[in-house]
Short mmCIF file of C-alpha atoms in Angstrom, two decimals:
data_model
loop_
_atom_site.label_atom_id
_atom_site.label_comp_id
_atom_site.label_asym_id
_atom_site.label_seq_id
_atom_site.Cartn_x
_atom_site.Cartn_y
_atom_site.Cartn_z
CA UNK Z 1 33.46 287.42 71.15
CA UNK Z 2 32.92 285.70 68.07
CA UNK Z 3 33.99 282.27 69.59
CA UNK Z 4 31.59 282.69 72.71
CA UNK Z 5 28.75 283.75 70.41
CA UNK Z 6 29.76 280.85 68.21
CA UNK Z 7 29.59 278.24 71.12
CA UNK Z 8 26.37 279.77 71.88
CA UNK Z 9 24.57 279.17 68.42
CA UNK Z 10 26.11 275.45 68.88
CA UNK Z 11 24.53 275.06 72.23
CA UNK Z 12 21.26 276.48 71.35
CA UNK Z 13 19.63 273.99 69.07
CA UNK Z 14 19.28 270.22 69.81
CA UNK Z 15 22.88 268.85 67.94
CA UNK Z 16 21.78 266.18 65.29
CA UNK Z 17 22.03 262.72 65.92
CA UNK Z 18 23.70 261.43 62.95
CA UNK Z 19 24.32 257.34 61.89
CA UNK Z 20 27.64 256.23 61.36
CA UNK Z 21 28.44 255.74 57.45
CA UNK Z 22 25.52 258.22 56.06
CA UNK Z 23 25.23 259.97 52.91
CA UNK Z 24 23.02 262.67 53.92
CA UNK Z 25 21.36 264.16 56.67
CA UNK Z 26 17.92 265.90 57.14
CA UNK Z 27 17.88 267.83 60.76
CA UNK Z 28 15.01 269.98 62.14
CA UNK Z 29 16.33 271.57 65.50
CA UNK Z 30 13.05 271.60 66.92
CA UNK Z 31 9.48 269.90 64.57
CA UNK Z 32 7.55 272.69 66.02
CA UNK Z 33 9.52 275.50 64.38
CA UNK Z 34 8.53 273.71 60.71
CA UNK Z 35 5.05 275.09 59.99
CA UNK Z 36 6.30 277.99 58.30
CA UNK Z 37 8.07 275.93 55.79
CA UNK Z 38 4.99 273.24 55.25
CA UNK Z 39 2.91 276.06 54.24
CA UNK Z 40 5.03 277.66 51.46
CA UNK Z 41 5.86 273.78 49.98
CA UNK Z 42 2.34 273.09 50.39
CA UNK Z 43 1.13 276.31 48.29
CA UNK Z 44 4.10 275.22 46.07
CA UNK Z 45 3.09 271.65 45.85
CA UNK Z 46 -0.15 273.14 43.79
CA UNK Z 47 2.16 273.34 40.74
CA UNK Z 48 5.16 271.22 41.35
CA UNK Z 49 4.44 267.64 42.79
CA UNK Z 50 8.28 266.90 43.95
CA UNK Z 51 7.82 269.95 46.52
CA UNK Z 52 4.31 269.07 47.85
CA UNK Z 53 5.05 267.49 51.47
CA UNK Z 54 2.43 264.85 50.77
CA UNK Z 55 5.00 263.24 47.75
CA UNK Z 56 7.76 262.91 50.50
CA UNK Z 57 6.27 262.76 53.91
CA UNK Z 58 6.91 259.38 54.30
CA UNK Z 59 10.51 259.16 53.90
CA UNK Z 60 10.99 261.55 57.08
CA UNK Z 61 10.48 258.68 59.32
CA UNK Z 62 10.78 254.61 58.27
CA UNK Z 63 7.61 253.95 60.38
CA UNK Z 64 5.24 257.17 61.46
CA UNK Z 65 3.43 259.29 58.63
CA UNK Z 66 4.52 262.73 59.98
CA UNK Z 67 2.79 266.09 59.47
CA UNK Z 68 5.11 269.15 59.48
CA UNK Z 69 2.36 271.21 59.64
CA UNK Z 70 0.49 269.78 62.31
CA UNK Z 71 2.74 269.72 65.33
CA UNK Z 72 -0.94 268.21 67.18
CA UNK Z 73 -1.17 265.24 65.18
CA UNK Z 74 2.78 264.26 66.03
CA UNK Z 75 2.37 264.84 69.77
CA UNK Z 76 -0.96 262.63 69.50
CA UNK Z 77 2.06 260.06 68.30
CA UNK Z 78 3.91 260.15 71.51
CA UNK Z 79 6.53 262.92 69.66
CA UNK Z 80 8.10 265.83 71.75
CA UNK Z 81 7.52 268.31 69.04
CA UNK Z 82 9.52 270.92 70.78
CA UNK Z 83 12.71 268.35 70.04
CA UNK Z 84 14.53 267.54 67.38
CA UNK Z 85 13.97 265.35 64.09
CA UNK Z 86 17.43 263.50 62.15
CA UNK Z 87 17.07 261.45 59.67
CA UNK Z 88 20.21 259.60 58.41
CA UNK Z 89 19.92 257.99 55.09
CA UNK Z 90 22.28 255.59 54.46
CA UNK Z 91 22.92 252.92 51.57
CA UNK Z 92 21.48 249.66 53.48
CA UNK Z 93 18.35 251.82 54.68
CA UNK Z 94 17.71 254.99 56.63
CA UNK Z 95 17.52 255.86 60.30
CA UNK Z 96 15.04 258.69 62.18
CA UNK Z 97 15.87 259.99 65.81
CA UNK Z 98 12.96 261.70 67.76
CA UNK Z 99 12.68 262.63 71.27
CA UNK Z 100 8.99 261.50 72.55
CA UNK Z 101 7.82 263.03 74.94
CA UNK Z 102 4.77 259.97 75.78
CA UNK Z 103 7.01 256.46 75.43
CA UNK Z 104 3.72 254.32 75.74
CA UNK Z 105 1.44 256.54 73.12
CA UNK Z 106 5.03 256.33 70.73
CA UNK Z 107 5.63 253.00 71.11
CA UNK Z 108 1.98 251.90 70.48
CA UNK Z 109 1.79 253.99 67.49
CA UNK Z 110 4.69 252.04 66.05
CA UNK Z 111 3.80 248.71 66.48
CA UNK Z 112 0.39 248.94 65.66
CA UNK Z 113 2.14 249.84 61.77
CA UNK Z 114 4.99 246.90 62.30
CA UNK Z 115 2.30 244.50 62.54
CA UNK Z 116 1.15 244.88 59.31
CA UNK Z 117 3.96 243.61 57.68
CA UNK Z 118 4.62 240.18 60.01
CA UNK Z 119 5.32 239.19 63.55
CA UNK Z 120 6.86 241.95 65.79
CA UNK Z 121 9.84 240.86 68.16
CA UNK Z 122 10.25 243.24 71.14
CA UNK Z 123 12.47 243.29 73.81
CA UNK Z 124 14.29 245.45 76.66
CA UNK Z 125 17.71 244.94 77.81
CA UNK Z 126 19.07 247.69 80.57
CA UNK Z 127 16.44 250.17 79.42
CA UNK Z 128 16.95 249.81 75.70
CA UNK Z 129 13.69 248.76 74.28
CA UNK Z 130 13.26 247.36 70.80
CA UNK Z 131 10.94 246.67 68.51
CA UNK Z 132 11.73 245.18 64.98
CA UNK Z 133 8.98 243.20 62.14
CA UNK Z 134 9.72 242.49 58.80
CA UNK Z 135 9.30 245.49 56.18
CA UNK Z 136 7.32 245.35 52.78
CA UNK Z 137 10.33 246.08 51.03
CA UNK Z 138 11.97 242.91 51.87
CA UNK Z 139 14.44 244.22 54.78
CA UNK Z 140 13.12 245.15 58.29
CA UNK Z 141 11.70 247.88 60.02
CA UNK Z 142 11.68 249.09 63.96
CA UNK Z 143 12.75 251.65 66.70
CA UNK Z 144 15.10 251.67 69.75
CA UNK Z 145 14.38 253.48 72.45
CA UNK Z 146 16.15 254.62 75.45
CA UNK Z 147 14.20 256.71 77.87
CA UNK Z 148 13.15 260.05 75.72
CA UNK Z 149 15.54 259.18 72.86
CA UNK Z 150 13.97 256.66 69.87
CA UNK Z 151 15.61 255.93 66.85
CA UNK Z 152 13.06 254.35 64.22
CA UNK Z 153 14.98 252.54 61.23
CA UNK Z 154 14.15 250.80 58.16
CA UNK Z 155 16.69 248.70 56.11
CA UNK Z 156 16.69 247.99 52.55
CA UNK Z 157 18.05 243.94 53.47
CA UNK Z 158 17.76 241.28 56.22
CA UNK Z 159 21.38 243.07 57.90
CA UNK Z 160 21.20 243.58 61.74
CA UNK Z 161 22.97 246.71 61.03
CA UNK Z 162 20.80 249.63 61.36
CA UNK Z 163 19.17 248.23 64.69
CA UNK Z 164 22.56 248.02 66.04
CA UNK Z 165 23.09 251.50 65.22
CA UNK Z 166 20.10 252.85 66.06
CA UNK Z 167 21.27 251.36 69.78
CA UNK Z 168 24.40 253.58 69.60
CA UNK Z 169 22.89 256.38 68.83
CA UNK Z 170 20.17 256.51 71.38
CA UNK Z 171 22.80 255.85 73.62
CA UNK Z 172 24.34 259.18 73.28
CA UNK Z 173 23.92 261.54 75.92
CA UNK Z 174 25.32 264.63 73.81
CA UNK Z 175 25.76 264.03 70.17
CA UNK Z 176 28.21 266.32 68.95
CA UNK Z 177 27.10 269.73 67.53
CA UNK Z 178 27.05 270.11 63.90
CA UNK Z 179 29.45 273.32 63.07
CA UNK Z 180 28.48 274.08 59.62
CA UNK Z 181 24.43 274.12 60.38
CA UNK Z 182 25.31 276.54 63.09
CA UNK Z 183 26.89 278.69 60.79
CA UNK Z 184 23.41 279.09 58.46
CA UNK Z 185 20.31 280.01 59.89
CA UNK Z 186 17.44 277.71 59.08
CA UNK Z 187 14.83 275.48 60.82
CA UNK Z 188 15.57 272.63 58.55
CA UNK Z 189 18.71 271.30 56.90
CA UNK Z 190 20.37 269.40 54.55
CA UNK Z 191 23.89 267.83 54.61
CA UNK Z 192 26.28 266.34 52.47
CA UNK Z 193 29.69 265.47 52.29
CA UNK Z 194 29.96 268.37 50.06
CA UNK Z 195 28.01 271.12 51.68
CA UNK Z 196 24.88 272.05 54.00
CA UNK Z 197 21.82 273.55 52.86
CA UNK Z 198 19.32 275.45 55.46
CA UNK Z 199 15.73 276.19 54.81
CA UNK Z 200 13.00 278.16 55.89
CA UNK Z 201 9.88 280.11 54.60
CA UNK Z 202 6.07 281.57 55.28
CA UNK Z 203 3.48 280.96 53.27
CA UNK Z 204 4.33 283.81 50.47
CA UNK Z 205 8.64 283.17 50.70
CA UNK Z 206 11.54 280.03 50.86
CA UNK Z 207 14.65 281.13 52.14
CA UNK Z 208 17.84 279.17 51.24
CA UNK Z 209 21.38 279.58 52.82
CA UNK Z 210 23.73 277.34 52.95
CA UNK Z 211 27.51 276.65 52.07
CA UNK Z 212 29.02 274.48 49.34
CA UNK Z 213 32.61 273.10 48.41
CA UNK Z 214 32.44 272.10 44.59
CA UNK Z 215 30.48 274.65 42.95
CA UNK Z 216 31.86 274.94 39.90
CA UNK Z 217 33.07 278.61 40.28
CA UNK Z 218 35.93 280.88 41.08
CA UNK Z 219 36.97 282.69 44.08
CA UNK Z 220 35.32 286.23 45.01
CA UNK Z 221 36.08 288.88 47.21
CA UNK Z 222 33.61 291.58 48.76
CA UNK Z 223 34.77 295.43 48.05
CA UNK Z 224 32.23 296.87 48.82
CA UNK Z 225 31.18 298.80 45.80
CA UNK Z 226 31.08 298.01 42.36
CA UNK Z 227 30.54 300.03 38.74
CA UNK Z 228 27.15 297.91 38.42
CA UNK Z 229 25.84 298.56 41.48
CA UNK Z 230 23.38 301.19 40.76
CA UNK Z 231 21.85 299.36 37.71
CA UNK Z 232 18.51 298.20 38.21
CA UNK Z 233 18.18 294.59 37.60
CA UNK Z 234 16.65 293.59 34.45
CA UNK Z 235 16.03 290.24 32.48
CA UNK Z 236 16.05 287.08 33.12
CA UNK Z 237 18.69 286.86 34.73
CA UNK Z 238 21.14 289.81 35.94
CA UNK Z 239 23.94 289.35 38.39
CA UNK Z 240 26.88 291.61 39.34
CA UNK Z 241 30.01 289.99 40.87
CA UNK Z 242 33.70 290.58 42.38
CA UNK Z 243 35.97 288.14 41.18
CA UNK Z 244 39.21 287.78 43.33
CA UNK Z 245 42.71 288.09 41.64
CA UNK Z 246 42.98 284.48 42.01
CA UNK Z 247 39.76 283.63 40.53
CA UNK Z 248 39.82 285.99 37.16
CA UNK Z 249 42.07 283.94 34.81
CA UNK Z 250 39.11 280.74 35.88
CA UNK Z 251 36.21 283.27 34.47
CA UNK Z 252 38.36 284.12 31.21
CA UNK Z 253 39.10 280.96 30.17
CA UNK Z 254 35.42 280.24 30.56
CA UNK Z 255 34.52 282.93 28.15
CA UNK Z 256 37.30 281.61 25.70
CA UNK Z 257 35.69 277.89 26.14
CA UNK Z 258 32.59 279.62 24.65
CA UNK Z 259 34.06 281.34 21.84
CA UNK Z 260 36.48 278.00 20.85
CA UNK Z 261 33.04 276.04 20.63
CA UNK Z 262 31.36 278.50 18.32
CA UNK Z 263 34.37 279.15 16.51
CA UNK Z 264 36.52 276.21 15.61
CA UNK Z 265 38.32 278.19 13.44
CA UNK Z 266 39.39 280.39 15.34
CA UNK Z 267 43.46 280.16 15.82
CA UNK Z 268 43.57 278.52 18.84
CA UNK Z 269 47.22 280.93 19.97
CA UNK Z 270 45.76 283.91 19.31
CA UNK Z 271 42.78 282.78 21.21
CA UNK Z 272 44.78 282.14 23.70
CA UNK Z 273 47.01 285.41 23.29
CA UNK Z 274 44.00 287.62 23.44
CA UNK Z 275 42.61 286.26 26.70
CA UNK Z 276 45.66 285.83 29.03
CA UNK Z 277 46.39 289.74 28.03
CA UNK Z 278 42.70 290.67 28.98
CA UNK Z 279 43.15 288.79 32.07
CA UNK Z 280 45.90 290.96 32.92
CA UNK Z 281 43.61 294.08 32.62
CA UNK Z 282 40.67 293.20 34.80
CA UNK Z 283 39.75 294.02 37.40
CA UNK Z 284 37.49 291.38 38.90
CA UNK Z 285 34.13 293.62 38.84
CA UNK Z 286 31.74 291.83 36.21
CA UNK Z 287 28.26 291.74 36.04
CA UNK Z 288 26.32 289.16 33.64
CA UNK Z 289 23.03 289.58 31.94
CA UNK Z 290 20.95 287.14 30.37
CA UNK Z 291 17.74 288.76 28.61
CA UNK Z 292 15.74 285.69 27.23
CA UNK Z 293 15.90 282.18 25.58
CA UNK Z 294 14.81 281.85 22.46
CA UNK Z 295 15.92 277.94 20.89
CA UNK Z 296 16.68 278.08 17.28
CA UNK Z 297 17.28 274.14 16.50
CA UNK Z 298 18.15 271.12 18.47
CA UNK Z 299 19.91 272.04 21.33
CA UNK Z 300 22.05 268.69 21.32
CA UNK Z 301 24.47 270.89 19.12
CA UNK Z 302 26.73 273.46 21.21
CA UNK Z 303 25.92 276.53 18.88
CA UNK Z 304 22.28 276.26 19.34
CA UNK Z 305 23.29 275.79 23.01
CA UNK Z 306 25.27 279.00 23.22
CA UNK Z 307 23.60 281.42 20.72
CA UNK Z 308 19.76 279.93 22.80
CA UNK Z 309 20.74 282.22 25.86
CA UNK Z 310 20.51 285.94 24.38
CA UNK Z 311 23.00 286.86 26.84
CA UNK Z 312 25.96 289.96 27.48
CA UNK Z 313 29.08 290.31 29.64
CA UNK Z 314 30.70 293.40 30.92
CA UNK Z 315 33.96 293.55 32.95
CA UNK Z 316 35.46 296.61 34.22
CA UNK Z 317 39.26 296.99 32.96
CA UNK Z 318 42.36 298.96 34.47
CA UNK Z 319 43.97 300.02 31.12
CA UNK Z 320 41.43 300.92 28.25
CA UNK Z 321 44.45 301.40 25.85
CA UNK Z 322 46.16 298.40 26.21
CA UNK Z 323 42.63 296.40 26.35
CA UNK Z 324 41.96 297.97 22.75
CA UNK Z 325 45.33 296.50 21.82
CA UNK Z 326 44.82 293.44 23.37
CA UNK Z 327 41.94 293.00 21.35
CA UNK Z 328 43.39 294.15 17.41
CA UNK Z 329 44.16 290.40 16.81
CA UNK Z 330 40.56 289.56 16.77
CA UNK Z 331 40.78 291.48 13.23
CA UNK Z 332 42.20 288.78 11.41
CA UNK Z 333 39.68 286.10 12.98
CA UNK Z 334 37.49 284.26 10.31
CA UNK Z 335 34.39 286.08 9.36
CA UNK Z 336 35.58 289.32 11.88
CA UNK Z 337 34.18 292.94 11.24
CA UNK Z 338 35.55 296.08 12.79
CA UNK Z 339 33.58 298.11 15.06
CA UNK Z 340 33.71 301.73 16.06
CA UNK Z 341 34.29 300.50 19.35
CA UNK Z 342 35.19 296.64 19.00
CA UNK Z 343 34.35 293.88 16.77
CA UNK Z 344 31.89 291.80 15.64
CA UNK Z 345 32.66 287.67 14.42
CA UNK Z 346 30.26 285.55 12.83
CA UNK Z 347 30.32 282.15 14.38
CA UNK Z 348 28.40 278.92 14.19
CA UNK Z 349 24.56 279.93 15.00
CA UNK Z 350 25.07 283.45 15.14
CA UNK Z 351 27.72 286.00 15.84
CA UNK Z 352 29.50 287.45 19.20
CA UNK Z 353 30.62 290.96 19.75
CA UNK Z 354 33.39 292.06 21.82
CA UNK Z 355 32.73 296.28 22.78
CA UNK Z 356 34.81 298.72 24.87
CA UNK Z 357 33.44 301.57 26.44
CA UNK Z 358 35.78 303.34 28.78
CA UNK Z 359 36.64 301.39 31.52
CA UNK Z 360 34.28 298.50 30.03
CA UNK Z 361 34.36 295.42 28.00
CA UNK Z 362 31.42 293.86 26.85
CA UNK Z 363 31.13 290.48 25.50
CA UNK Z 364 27.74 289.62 24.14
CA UNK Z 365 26.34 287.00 21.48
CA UNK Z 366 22.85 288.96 20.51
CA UNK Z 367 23.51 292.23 18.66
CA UNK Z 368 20.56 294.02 20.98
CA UNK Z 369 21.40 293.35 24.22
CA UNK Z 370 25.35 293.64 24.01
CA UNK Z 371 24.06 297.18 22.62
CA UNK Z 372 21.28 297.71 25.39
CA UNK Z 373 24.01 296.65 28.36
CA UNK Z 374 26.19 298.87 26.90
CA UNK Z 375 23.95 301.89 26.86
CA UNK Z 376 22.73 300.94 30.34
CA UNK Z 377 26.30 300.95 31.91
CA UNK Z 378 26.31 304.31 34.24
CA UNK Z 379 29.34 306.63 35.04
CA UNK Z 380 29.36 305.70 38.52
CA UNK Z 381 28.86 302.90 40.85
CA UNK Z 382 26.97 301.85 43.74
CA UNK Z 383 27.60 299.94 46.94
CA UNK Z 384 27.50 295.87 46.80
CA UNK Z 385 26.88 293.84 49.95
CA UNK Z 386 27.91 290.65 48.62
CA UNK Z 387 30.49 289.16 46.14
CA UNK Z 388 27.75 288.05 44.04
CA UNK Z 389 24.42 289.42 43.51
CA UNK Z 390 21.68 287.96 41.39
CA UNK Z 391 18.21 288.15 40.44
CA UNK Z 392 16.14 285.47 38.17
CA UNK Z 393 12.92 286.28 36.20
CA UNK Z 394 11.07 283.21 37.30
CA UNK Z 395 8.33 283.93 34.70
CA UNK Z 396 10.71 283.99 32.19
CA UNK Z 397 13.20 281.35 33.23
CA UNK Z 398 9.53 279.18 32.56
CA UNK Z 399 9.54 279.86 29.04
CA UNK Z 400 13.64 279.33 28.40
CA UNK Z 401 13.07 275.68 30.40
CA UNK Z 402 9.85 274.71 28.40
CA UNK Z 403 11.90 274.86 25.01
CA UNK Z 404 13.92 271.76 25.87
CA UNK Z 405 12.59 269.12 24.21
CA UNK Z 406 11.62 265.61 25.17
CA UNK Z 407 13.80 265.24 21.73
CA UNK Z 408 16.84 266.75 22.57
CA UNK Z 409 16.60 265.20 26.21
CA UNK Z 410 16.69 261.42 24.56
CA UNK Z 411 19.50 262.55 22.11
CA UNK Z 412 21.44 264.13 25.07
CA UNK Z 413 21.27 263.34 28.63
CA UNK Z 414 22.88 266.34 29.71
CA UNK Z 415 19.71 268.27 28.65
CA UNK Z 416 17.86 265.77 31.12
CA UNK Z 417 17.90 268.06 34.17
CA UNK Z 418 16.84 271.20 32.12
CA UNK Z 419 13.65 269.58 30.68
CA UNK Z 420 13.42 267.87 34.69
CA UNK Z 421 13.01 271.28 36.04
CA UNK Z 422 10.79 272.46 33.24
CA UNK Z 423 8.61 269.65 33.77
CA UNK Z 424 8.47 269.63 37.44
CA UNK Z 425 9.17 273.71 38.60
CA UNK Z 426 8.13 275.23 35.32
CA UNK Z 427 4.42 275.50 36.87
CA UNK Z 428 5.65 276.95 39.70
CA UNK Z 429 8.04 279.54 37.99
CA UNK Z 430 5.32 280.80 35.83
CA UNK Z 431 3.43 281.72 39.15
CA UNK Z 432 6.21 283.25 41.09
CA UNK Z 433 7.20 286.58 42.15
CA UNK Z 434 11.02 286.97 42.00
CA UNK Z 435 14.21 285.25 42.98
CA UNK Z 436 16.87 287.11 44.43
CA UNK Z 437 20.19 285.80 45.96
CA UNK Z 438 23.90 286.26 46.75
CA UNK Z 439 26.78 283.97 46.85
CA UNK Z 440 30.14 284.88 48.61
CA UNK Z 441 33.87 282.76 48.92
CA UNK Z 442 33.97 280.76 52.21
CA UNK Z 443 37.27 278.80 53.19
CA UNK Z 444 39.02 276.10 51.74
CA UNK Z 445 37.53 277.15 48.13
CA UNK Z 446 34.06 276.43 49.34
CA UNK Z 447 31.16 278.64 48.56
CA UNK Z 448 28.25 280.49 50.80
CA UNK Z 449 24.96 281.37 48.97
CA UNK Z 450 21.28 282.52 49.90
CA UNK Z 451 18.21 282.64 48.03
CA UNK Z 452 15.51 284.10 48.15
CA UNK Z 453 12.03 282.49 46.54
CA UNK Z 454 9.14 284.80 46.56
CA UNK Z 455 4.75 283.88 45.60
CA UNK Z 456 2.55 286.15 45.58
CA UNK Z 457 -0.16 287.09 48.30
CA UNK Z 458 -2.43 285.01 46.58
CA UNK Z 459 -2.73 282.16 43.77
#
C-alpha cells in the first residue's frame, strides 16, 4: 500500500524539469496553487525586504516579470498557470521551464523584452523554436520551445550552453519524478544536493517541511512519550527531544565542548571521565530551554558567547546513584562549590551548575533558570509526537539578534549571519505570533523537520 500510494503522490504533480549540472532547483507543481504563499511573503515583505516577492521576482524567470499572486497577469503572458514552473540555476546562468498554454501571446511577450537588449535571432528546426538576443549582463538571453513546453534561459557568458540545454529539456516527454519533493507536502520547493525544502502558507501562516542530510545533529528516535511532555513551553526557546542510543555520546560531548571553552582549566581526563560515565546513564529524553539573551561584552570572545544565552539542560538518567557518583569529581574542579543537590563552578563570564533531581540532570549556566527548570520538571510525562519538539519566542529571539553588533560582526565573521538575520528578520520577529516545529531522523543520517511561522490577524 505504501508503494502504490507512493507512486501515486509521484504521478500527481507535474515532475520538475531539471538542467543537467544545477546547483539548485525552485519547482512549483502547478503556478496557480502559489497565491497562498505570495500573500504571507508579501505581508512579510512589510518588515523584511529579502522575503518581499517584489526583491526576487525577477530571478523566477530569465526573461518574464512573473506575479505569484496574480495567476491573470501570467496567463495574459501566454503561461498555462495550471502547469508547472522549474527553475534550474546553474553556475554559467539559470534556466526556467513553463508550459504555455497560448505559444503566440508567450512568444510575443518574450521577444518584445529580448529586443531591448540587441538584435533577436529566431529560428525553428522540426518544431523547436528559438529565440536568443544578447543580455545586459554581458551573456545571452532566450527560450526554446517545443509545442506546450518552453524553456526561457539566461547565461552569465557568450557559451551556447544553456540554449542547448534548454533544447533537451523541452524535448522530454516525461521528466523523471522528483522522489524527495513527493515525500514533503508543499506547493513550492527548494532543492539541493543536500536536502529539499517545501513551502506553503495563507496570509496569517508559512509552513516549512522538508528533509536535510548535514544538519549538524545526532540521531533521534520517536517513543512516544517523554518526562517533558506535559510542560508547557516557555522562553525563548524550549524544545524536548529523544536522542537515539547512537546519537547520545554526539550530544555529551557537545555539552563538554561548552564547559572546556569556559573552563580551560578544567583537567581535560576528568572532563572526559565525567562525561563518557554520564553518557552511560542516559537515557536519550532531553529537553533544552533557553530563557533570554542578555550580551555582557564583545561577543567575539567564547565566554561572552556562552554565558549571552541564559540557557538550562535537563536529561533524564537510568541510575540516579551512580549519576551522583559520576559527578563527585567535579569537586576538585577549579573554583567548584558543592551543592545540596550538585555543584556549582565558576568559569570564564559566569558560572555553570550541574543539578540532580531524581531521575534528572540539569545543566544550566544562569543560576535562575537552572533553578526555575528544575522546579518546573513534573513527576510524570506526557505523550510526544515527534523526536524533536520546539517552540521559538519570535518577539524575543528579536531582542537576543539585535545585540550583535556591527562591531563584533567586523571582528568576527562568524557573527555575520546573526547580525544578517537581525538586520533583515528582526522586524519581522518582533511582529510575529509564534514558531513551532519538529524535527525527526530520516535515512542515511539525514534529517526531516517542519515549521511552523505564525502573524497575527492583523498588522
Amino acid at each position: 500500500m505504501l508503494a502504490l500510494a507512493l507512486a501515486a503522490t509521484l504521478a500527481a504533480a507535474p515532475a520538475p524539469r531539471v538542467a543537467a549540472s544545477t546547483v539548485t532547483v525552485l519547482h512549483a507543481p502547478q503556478l496557480d496553487q502559489l497565491q497562498g504563499l505570495n500573500a504571507f511573503l508579501t505581508r512579510a515583505g512589510a518588515y523584511s525586504q529579502m522575503l518581499n516577492p517584489e526583491a526576487w521576482r525577477g530571478e523566477l524567470h530569465p526573461i518574464l516579470q512573473l506575479d505569484l499572486g496574480k495567476p491573470e497577469v501570467m496567463e495574459a503572458q501566454g503561461i498555462d498557470v495550471t502547469g508547472p514552473l522549474t527553475v534550474s540555476m546553474r553556475k554559467d546562468g539559470r534556466i526556467a521551464c513553463t508550459r504555455v498554454k497560448d505559444a503566440k501571446v508567450f512568444q510575443e511577450a518574450t521577444a518584445n523584452v529580448l529586443a531591448r537588449n540587441g538584435d533577436v535571432k529566431a529560428g525553428t528546426v522540426k518544431g523547436v523554436t528559438t529565440l536568443r538576443a544578447p543580455s545586459a549582463t554581458g551573456g545571452f538571453g532566450g527560450y526554446v520551445i517545443k509545442g506546450q513546453e518552453a524553456c526561457a534561459f539566461l547565461s552569465t557568458d557568450s557559451d551556447d550552453a544553456l540554449r542547448k540545454e534548454a533544447a533537451k529539456l523541452v524535448a522530454q516527454k516525461a521528466p523523471a519524478a522528483d522522489a524527495r519533493m513527493a515525500a514533503v507536502p508543499g506547493v513550492l520547493f527548494v532543492s539541493t544536493k543536500d536536502g529539499v525544502v517545501a513551502l506553503d502558507g495563507t496570509a496569517t501562516g508559512l509552513k516549512v517541511e522538508g528533509t536535510a542530510a548535514k544538519l549538524p545533529l545526532p540521531p533521534f528516535q520517536t517513543k512516544g512519550t517523554s518526562p517533558y511532555g506535559a510542560m508547557s513551553p516557555a522562553g525563548l526557546l524550549f524544545a524536548r527531544a529523544q536522542v537515539a542510543p547512537t546519537g547520545v555520546a554526539q550530544a555529551v560531548e557537545s555539552v563538554a565542548d561548552a564547559v572546556r571553552t569556559v573552563c580551560p582549566t578544567c583537567p581535560a581526563e576528568d572532563v572526559k571521565a565525567v562525561t563518557d560515565a554520564l553518557a552511560k546513564q542516559l537515557t536519550g529524553q532531553v529537553l533544552f530551554g533557553v530563557d533570554s539573551v542578555a550580551v555582557r561584552g564583545s561577543l567575539r570572545k567564547p565566554e561572552v558567547r556562552f554565558f549571552a544565552a541564559k540557557q538550562a539542560l535537563a536529561a533524564e538518567v537510568t541510575d540516579a546513584a551512580a549519576v551522583k557518583a559520576a559527578l563527585a569529581p567535579l569537586a576538585k574542579f577549579p573554583g567548584a562549590k558543592a551543592l545540596e543537590d550538585g555543584y556549582a563552578m565558576e568559569a570564564k563570564g559566569g558560572s555553570v551548575y550541574v543539578r540532580l533531581k531524581g531521575k534528572q540532570l540539569v545543566f544550566g549556566n544562569d543560576s535562575t533558570v537552572t533553578q526555575t527548570l528544575l522546579a518546573s520538571l513534573p513527576e510524570k510525562g506526557g505523550p510526544l509526537k515527534r523526536a524533536v519538539e520546539f517552540t521559538l519566542d519570535p518577539k524575543k529571539l528579536a531582542r537576543g539578534l539585535s545585540q550583535v553588533s556591527l562591531m563584533d560582526v567586523m571582528g568576527d565573521e562568524r557573527l555575520a549571519a546573526f547580525f544578517g538575520a537581525s538586520t533583515e528578520l528582526g522586524p519581522l520577529l518582533a511582529k510575529s505570533d509564534s514558531i513551532t516545529g519538529w524535527l525527526d531522523s530520516a535515512p542515511n543520517g539525514a534529517h526531516r523537520f517542519q515549521m511552523n511561522w505564525s502573524l497575527p490577524e492583523k498588522n
